[in-house]
mmCIF file of C-alpha atoms and ligand atoms in Angstrom:
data_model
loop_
_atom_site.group_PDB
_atom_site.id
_atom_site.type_symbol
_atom_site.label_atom_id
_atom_site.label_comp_id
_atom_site.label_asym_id
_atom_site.label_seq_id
_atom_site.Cartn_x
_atom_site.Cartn_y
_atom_site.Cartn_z
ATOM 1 C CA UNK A 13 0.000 0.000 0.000
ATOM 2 C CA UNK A 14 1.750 3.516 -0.948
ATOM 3 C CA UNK A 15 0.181 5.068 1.945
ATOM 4 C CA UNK A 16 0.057 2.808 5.198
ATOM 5 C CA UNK A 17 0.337 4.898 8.518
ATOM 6 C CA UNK A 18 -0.133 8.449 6.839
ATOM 7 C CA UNK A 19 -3.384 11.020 7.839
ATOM 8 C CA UNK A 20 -5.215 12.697 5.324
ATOM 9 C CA UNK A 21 -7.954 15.300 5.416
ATOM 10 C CA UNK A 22 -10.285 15.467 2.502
ATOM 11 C CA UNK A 23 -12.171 18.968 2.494
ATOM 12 C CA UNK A 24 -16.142 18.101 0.804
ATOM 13 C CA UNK A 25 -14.983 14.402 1.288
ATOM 14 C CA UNK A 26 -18.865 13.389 1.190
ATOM 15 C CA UNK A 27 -19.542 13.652 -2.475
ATOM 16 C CA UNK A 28 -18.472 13.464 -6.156
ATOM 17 C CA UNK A 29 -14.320 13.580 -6.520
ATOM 18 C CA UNK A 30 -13.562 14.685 -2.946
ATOM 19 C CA UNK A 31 -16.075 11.036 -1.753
ATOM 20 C CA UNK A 32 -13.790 9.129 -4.362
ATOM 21 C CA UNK A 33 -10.342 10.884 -3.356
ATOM 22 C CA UNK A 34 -11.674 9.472 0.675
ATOM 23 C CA UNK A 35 -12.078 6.198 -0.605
ATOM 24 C CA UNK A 36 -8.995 5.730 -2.558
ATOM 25 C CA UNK A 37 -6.489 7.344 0.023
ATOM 26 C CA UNK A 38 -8.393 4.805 2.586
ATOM 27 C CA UNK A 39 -7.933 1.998 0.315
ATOM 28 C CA UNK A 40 -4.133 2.645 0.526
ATOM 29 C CA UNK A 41 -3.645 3.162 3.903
ATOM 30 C CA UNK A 42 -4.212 6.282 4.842
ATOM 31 C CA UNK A 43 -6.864 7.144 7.971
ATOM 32 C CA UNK A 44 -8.586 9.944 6.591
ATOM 33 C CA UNK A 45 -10.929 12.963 8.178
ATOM 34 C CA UNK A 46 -13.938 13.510 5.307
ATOM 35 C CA UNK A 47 -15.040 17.490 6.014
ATOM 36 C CA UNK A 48 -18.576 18.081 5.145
ATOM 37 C CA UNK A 49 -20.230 20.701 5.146
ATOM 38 C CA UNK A 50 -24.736 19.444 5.193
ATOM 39 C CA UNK A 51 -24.776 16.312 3.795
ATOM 40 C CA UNK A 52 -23.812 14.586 7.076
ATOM 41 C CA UNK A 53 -25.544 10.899 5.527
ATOM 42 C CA UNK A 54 -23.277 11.066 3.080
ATOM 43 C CA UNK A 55 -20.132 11.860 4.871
ATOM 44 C CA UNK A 56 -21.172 8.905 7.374
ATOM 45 C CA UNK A 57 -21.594 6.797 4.572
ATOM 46 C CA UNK A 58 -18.122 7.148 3.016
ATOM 47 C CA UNK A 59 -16.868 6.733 6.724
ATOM 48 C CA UNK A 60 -19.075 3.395 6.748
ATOM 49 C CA UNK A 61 -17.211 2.176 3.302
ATOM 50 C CA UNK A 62 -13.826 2.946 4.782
ATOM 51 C CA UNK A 63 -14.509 1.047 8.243
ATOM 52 C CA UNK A 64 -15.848 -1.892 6.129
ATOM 53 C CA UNK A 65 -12.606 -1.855 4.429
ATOM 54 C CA UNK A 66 -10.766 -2.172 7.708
ATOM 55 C CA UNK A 67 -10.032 1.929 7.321
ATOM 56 C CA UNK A 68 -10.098 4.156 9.384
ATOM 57 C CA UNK A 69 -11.766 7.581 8.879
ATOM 58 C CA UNK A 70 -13.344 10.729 10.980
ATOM 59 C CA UNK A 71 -16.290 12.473 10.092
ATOM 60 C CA UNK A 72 -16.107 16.240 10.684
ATOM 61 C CA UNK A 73 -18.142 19.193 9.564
ATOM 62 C CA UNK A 74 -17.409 22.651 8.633
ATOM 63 C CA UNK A 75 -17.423 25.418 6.351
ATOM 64 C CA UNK A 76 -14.272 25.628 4.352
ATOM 65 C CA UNK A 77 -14.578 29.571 3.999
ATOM 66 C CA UNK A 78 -14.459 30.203 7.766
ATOM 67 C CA UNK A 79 -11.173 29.898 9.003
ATOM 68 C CA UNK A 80 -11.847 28.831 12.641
ATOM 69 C CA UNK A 81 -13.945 25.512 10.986
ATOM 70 C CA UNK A 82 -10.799 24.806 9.077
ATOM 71 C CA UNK A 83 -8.596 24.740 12.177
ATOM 72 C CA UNK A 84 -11.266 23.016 13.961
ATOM 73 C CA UNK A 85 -10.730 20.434 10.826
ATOM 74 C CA UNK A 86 -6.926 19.916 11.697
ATOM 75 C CA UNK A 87 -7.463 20.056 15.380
ATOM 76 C CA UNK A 88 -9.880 17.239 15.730
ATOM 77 C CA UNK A 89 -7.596 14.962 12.939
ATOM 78 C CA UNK A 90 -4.306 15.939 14.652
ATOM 79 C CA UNK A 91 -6.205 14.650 18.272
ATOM 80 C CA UNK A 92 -7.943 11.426 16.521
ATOM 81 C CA UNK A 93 -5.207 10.676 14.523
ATOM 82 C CA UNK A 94 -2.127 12.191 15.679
ATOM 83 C CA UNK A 95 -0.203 14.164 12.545
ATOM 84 C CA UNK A 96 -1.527 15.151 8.952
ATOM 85 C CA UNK A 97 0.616 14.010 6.410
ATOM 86 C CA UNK A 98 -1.928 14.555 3.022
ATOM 87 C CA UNK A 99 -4.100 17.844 2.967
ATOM 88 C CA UNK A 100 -6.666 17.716 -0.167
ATOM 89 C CA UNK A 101 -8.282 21.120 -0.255
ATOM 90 C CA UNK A 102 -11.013 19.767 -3.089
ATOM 91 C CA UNK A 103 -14.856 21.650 -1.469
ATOM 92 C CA UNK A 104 -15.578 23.846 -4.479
ATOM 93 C CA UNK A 105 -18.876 25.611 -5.421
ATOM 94 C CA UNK A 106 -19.765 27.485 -8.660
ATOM 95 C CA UNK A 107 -22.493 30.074 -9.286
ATOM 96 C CA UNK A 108 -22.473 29.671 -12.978
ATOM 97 C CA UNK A 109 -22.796 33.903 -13.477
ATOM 98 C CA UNK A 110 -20.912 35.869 -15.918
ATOM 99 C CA UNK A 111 -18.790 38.825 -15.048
ATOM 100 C CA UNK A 112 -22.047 41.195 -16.396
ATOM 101 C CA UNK A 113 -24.545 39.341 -14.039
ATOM 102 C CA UNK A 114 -22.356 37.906 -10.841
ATOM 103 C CA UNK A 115 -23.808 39.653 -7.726
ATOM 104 C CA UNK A 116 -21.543 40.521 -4.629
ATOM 105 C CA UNK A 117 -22.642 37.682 -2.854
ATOM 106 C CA UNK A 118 -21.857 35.465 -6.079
ATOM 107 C CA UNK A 119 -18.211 36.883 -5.880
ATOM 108 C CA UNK A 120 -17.826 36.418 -1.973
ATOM 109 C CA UNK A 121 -19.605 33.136 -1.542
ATOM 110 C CA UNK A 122 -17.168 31.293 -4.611
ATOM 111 C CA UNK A 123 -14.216 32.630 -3.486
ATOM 112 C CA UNK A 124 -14.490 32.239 0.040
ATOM 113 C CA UNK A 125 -15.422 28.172 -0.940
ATOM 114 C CA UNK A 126 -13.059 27.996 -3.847
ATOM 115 C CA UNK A 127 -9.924 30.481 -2.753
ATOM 116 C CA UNK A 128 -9.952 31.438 0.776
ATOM 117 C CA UNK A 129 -10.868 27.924 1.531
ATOM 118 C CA UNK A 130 -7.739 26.377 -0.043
ATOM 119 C CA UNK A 131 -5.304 29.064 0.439
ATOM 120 C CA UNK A 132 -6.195 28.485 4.245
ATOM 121 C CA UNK A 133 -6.188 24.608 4.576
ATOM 122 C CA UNK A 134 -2.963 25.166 2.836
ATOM 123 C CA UNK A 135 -1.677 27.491 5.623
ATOM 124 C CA UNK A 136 -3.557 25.343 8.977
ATOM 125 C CA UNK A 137 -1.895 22.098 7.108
ATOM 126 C CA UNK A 138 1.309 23.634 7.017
ATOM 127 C CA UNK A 139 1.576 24.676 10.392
ATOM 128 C CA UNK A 140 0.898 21.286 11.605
ATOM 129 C CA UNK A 141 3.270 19.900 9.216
ATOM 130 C CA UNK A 142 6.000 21.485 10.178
ATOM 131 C CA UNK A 143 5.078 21.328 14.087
ATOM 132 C CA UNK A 144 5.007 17.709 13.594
ATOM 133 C CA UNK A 145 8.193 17.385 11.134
ATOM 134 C CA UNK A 146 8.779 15.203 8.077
ATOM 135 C CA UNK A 147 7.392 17.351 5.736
ATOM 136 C CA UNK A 148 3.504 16.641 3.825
ATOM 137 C CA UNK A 149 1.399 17.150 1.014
ATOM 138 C CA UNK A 150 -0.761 19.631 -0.290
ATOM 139 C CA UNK A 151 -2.805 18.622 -3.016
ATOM 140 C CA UNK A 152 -5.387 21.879 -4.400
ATOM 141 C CA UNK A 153 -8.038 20.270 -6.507
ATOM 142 C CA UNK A 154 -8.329 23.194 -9.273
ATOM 143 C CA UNK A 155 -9.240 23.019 -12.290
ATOM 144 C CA UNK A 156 -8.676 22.934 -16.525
ATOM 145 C CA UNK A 157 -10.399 26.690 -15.645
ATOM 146 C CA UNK A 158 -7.307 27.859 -13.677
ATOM 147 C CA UNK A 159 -5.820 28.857 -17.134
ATOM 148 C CA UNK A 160 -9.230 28.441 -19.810
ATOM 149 C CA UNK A 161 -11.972 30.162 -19.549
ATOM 150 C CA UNK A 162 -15.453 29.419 -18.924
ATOM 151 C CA UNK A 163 -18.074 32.407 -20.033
ATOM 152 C CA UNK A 164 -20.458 32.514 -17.712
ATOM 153 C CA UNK A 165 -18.578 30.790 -14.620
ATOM 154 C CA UNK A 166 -16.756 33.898 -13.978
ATOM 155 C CA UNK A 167 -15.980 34.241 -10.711
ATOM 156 C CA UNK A 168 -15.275 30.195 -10.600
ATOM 157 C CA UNK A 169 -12.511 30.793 -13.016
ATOM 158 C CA UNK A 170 -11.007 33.619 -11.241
ATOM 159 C CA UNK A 171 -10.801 31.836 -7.967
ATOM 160 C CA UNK A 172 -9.291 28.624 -9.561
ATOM 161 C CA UNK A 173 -6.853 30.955 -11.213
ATOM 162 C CA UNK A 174 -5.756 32.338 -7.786
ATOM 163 C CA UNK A 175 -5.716 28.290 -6.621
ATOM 164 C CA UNK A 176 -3.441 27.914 -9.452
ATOM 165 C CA UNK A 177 -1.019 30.851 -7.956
ATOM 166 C CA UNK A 178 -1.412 29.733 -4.127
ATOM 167 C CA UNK A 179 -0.029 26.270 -5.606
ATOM 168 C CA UNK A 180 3.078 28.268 -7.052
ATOM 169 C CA UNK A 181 3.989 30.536 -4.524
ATOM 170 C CA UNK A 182 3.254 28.443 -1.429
ATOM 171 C CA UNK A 183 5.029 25.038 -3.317
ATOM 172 C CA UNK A 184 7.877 27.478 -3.262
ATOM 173 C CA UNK A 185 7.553 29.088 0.436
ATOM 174 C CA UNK A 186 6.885 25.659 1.746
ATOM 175 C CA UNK A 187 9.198 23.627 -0.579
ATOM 176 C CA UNK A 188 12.603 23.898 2.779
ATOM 177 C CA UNK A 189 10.088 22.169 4.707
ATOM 178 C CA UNK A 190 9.740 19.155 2.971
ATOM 179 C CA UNK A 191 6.389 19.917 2.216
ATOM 180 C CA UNK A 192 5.194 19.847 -1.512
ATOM 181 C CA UNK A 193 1.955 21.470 -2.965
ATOM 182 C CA UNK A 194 0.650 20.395 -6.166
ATOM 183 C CA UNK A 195 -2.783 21.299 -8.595
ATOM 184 C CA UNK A 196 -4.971 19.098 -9.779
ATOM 185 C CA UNK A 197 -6.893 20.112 -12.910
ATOM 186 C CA UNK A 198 -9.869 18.322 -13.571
ATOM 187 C CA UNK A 199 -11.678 18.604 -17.135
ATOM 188 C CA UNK A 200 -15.441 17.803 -16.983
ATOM 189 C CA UNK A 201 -15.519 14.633 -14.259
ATOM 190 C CA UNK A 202 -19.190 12.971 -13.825
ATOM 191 C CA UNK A 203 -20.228 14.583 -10.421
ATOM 192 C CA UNK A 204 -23.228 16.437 -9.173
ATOM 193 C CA UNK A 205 -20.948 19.632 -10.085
ATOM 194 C CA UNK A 206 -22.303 19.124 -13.127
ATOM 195 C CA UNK A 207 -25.522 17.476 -13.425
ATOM 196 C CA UNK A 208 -27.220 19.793 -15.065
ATOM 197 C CA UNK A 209 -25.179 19.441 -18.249
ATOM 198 C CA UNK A 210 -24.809 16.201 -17.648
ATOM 199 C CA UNK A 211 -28.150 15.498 -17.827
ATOM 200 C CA UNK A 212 -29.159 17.869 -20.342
ATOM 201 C CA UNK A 213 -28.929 15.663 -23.669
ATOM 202 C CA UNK A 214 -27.672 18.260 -26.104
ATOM 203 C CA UNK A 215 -25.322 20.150 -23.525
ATOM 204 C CA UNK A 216 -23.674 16.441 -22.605
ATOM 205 C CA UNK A 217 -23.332 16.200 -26.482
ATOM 206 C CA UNK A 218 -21.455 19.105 -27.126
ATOM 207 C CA UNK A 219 -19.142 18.512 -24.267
ATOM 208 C CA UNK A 220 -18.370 14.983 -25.332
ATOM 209 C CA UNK A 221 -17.737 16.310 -29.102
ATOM 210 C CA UNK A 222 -14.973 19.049 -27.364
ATOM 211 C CA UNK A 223 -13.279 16.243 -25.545
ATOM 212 C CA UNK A 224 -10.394 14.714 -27.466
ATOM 213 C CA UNK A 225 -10.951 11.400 -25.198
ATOM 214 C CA UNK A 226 -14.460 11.495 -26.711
ATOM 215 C CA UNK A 227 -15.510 11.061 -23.080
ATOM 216 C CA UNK A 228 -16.045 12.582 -19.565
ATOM 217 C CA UNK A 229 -13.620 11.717 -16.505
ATOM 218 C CA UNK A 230 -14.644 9.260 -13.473
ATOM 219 C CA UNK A 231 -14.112 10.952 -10.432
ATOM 220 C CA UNK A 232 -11.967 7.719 -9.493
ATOM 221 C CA UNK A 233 -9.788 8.513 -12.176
ATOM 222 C CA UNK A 234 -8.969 12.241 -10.388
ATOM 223 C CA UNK A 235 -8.641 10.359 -7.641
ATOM 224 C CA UNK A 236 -5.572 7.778 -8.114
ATOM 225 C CA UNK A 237 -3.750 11.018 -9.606
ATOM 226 C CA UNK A 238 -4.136 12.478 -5.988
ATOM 227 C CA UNK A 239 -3.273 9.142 -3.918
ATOM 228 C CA UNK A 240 0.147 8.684 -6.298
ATOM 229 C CA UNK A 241 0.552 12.665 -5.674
ATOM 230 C CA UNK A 242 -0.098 12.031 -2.140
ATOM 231 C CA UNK A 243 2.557 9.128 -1.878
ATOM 232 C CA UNK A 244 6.142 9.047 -1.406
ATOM 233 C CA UNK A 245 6.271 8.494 -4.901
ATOM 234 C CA UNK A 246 4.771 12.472 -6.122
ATOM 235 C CA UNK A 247 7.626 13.679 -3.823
ATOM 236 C CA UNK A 248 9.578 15.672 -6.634
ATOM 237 C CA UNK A 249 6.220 16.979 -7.783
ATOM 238 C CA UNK A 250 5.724 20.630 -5.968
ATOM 239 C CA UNK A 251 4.439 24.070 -6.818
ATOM 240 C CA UNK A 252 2.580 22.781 -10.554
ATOM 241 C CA UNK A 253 -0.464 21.682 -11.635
ATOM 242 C CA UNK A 254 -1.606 18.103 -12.944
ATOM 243 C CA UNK A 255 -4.397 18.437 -15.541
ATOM 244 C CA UNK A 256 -6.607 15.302 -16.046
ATOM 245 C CA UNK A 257 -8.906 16.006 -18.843
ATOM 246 C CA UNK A 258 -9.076 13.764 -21.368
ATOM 247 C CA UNK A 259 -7.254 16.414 -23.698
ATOM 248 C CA UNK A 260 -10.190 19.305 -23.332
ATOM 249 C CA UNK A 261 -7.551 22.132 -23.165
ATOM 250 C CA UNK A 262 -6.229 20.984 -26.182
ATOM 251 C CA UNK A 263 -8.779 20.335 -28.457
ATOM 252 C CA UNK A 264 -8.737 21.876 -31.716
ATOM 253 C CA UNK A 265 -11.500 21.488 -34.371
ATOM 254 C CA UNK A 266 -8.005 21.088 -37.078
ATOM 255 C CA UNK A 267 -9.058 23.930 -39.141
HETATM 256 P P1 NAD B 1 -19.500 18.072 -5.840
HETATM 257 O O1 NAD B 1 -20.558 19.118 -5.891
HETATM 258 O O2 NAD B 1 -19.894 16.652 -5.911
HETATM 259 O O3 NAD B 1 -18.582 18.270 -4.574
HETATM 260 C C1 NAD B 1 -18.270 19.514 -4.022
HETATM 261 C C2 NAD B 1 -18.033 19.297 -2.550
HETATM 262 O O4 NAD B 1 -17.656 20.545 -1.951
HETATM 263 C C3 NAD B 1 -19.299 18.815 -1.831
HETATM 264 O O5 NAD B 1 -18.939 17.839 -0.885
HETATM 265 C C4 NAD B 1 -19.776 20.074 -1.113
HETATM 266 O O6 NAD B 1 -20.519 19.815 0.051
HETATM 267 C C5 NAD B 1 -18.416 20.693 -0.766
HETATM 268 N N1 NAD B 1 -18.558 22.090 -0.366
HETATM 269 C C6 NAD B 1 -19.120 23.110 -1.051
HETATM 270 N N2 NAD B 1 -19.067 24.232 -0.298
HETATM 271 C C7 NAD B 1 -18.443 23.896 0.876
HETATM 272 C C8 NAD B 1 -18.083 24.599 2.047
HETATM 273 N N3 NAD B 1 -18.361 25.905 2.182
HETATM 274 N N4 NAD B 1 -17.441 23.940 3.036
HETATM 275 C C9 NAD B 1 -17.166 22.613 2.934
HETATM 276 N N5 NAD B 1 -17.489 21.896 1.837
HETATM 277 C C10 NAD B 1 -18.121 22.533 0.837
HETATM 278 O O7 NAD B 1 -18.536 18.434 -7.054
HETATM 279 P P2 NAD B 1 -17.119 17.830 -7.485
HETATM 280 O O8 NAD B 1 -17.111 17.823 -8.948
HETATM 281 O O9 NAD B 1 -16.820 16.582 -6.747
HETATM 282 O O10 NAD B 1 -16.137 19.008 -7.013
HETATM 283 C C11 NAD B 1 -14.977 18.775 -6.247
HETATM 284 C C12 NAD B 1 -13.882 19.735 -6.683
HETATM 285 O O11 NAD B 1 -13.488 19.435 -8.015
HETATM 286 C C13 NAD B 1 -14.302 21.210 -6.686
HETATM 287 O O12 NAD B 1 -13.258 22.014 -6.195
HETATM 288 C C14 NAD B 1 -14.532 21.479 -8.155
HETATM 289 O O13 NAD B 1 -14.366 22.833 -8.477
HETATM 290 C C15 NAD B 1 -13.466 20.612 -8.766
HETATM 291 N N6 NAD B 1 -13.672 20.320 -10.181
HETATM 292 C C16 NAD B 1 -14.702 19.550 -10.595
HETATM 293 C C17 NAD B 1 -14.853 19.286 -11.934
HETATM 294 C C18 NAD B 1 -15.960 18.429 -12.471
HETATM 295 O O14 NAD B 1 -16.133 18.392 -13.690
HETATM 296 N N7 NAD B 1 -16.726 17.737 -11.646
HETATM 297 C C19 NAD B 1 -13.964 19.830 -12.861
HETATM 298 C C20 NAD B 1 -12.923 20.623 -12.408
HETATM 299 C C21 NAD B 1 -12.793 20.853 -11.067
#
């Protein structure tokens, strides 16, 4: 197993990518803390899976934008579990508004989810990381729209492009501490993110048609990027970003 005796928190580790990231780090040792935020079923039900498997995993809730949940995260892993070695900031939200029709509270609530929430689980995972010695990982699920745009997901694109440059400059700050920070850059993954295209025939169609893979990603498939990331293995991996999108940012229609 590439992760036996390592602690991992997984932030929206109830559903879609972040649910699959909780079972996959579990199924390779790790004892992980799934962050919720309502869906408290759910996160007990990805707890249930893990236990099943012989795992071991916390349940805890909180709001990623408010900085005293997110220590309130570490705290209670640090005194269940003892250390954090993995940190996966992956809770995102999207408001799907355009820069003409985003509203303040638009602007505040996705970056405080999408931004604020990563840049500090990066800095509370940190701290205990270096407290506790022998370095960690920081693993930012972004996105393809750190660098592409999406009309009409505005302020989603501008905070995954400031996710993208809290991976940079805090892989470098953090980088003498042992202590790597890496992006992951999903394309469009099969989660309830996006169930509305998903499930709207023609939008689906025109989404597959703009993927080179022909296909979208299983959020499994983000998910054994992040455990070999989150392994001794990613450890010359720091201060980038990993996309996993089937070849979306590339696609050209050849003309
Ligand atoms: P999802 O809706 O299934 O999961 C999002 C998770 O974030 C949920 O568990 C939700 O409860 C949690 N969350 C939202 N606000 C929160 C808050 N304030 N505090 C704590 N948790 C909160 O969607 P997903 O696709 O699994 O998204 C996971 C991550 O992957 C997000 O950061 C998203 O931006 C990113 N992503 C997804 C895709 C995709 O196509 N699905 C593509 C690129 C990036």
């Amino acid at each position: 197993m590439l992760l036996e005796n390592k602690v991992a928190i997984v932030t929206g580790g109830d559903s879609g990518i972040g649910r699959a990231i909780s079972l996959e780090l579990a199924k390779e040792g790790a004892a992980v803390a799934i962050n919720y935020r309502r869906n408290e079923q759910a996160a007990h039900e990805v707890k249930q899976l893990i236990e099943q498997a012989s795992g071991k995993a916390l349940v805890v809730q909180g709001d990623v934008s408010s900085l005293a949940d997110l220590q309130t995260l570490v705290d209670r892993t640090v005194e269940t579990f003892g250390r954090v070695d993995i940190m996966v900031n992956n809770a995102g939200m999207e408001t799907r508004t355009s820069v003409l029709d985003s509203t303040e509270k638009d602007f505040d609530s996705v970056i405080g989810v999408n931004l604020k929430g990563p840049f500090f689980g990066t800095q509370l995972a940190a701290k205990q990381m270096i407290k506790q010695g022998g370095g960690g990982r920081i693993i930012n699920i972004s996105s393809v729209h750190e660098d592409w745009p999406m009309p009409g997901n505005s302020p989603y694109c501008c905070a995954k492009g400031g996710v993208r440059m809290l991976t940079r400059n805090a892989g470098v700050e953090l980088a003498p501490h042992g202590i790597t920070v890496v992006g992951v850059g999903p394309g469009a993954i099969d989660t309830p993110i996006n169930k509305e295209t998903l499930e709207d025939p023609a939008k689906s169609t025109a989404l597959k048609k703009a993927i080179p893979a022909g296909r979208v990603g299983t959020p499994e498939e983000v998910a054994g990027l992040v455990v070999w990331l989150g392994s001794d293995k990613g450890a010359y991996v720091t201060a980038t970003t990993y996309f996993i999108d089937g070849g979306i940012m590339q696609g050209s229609v050849g003309l």
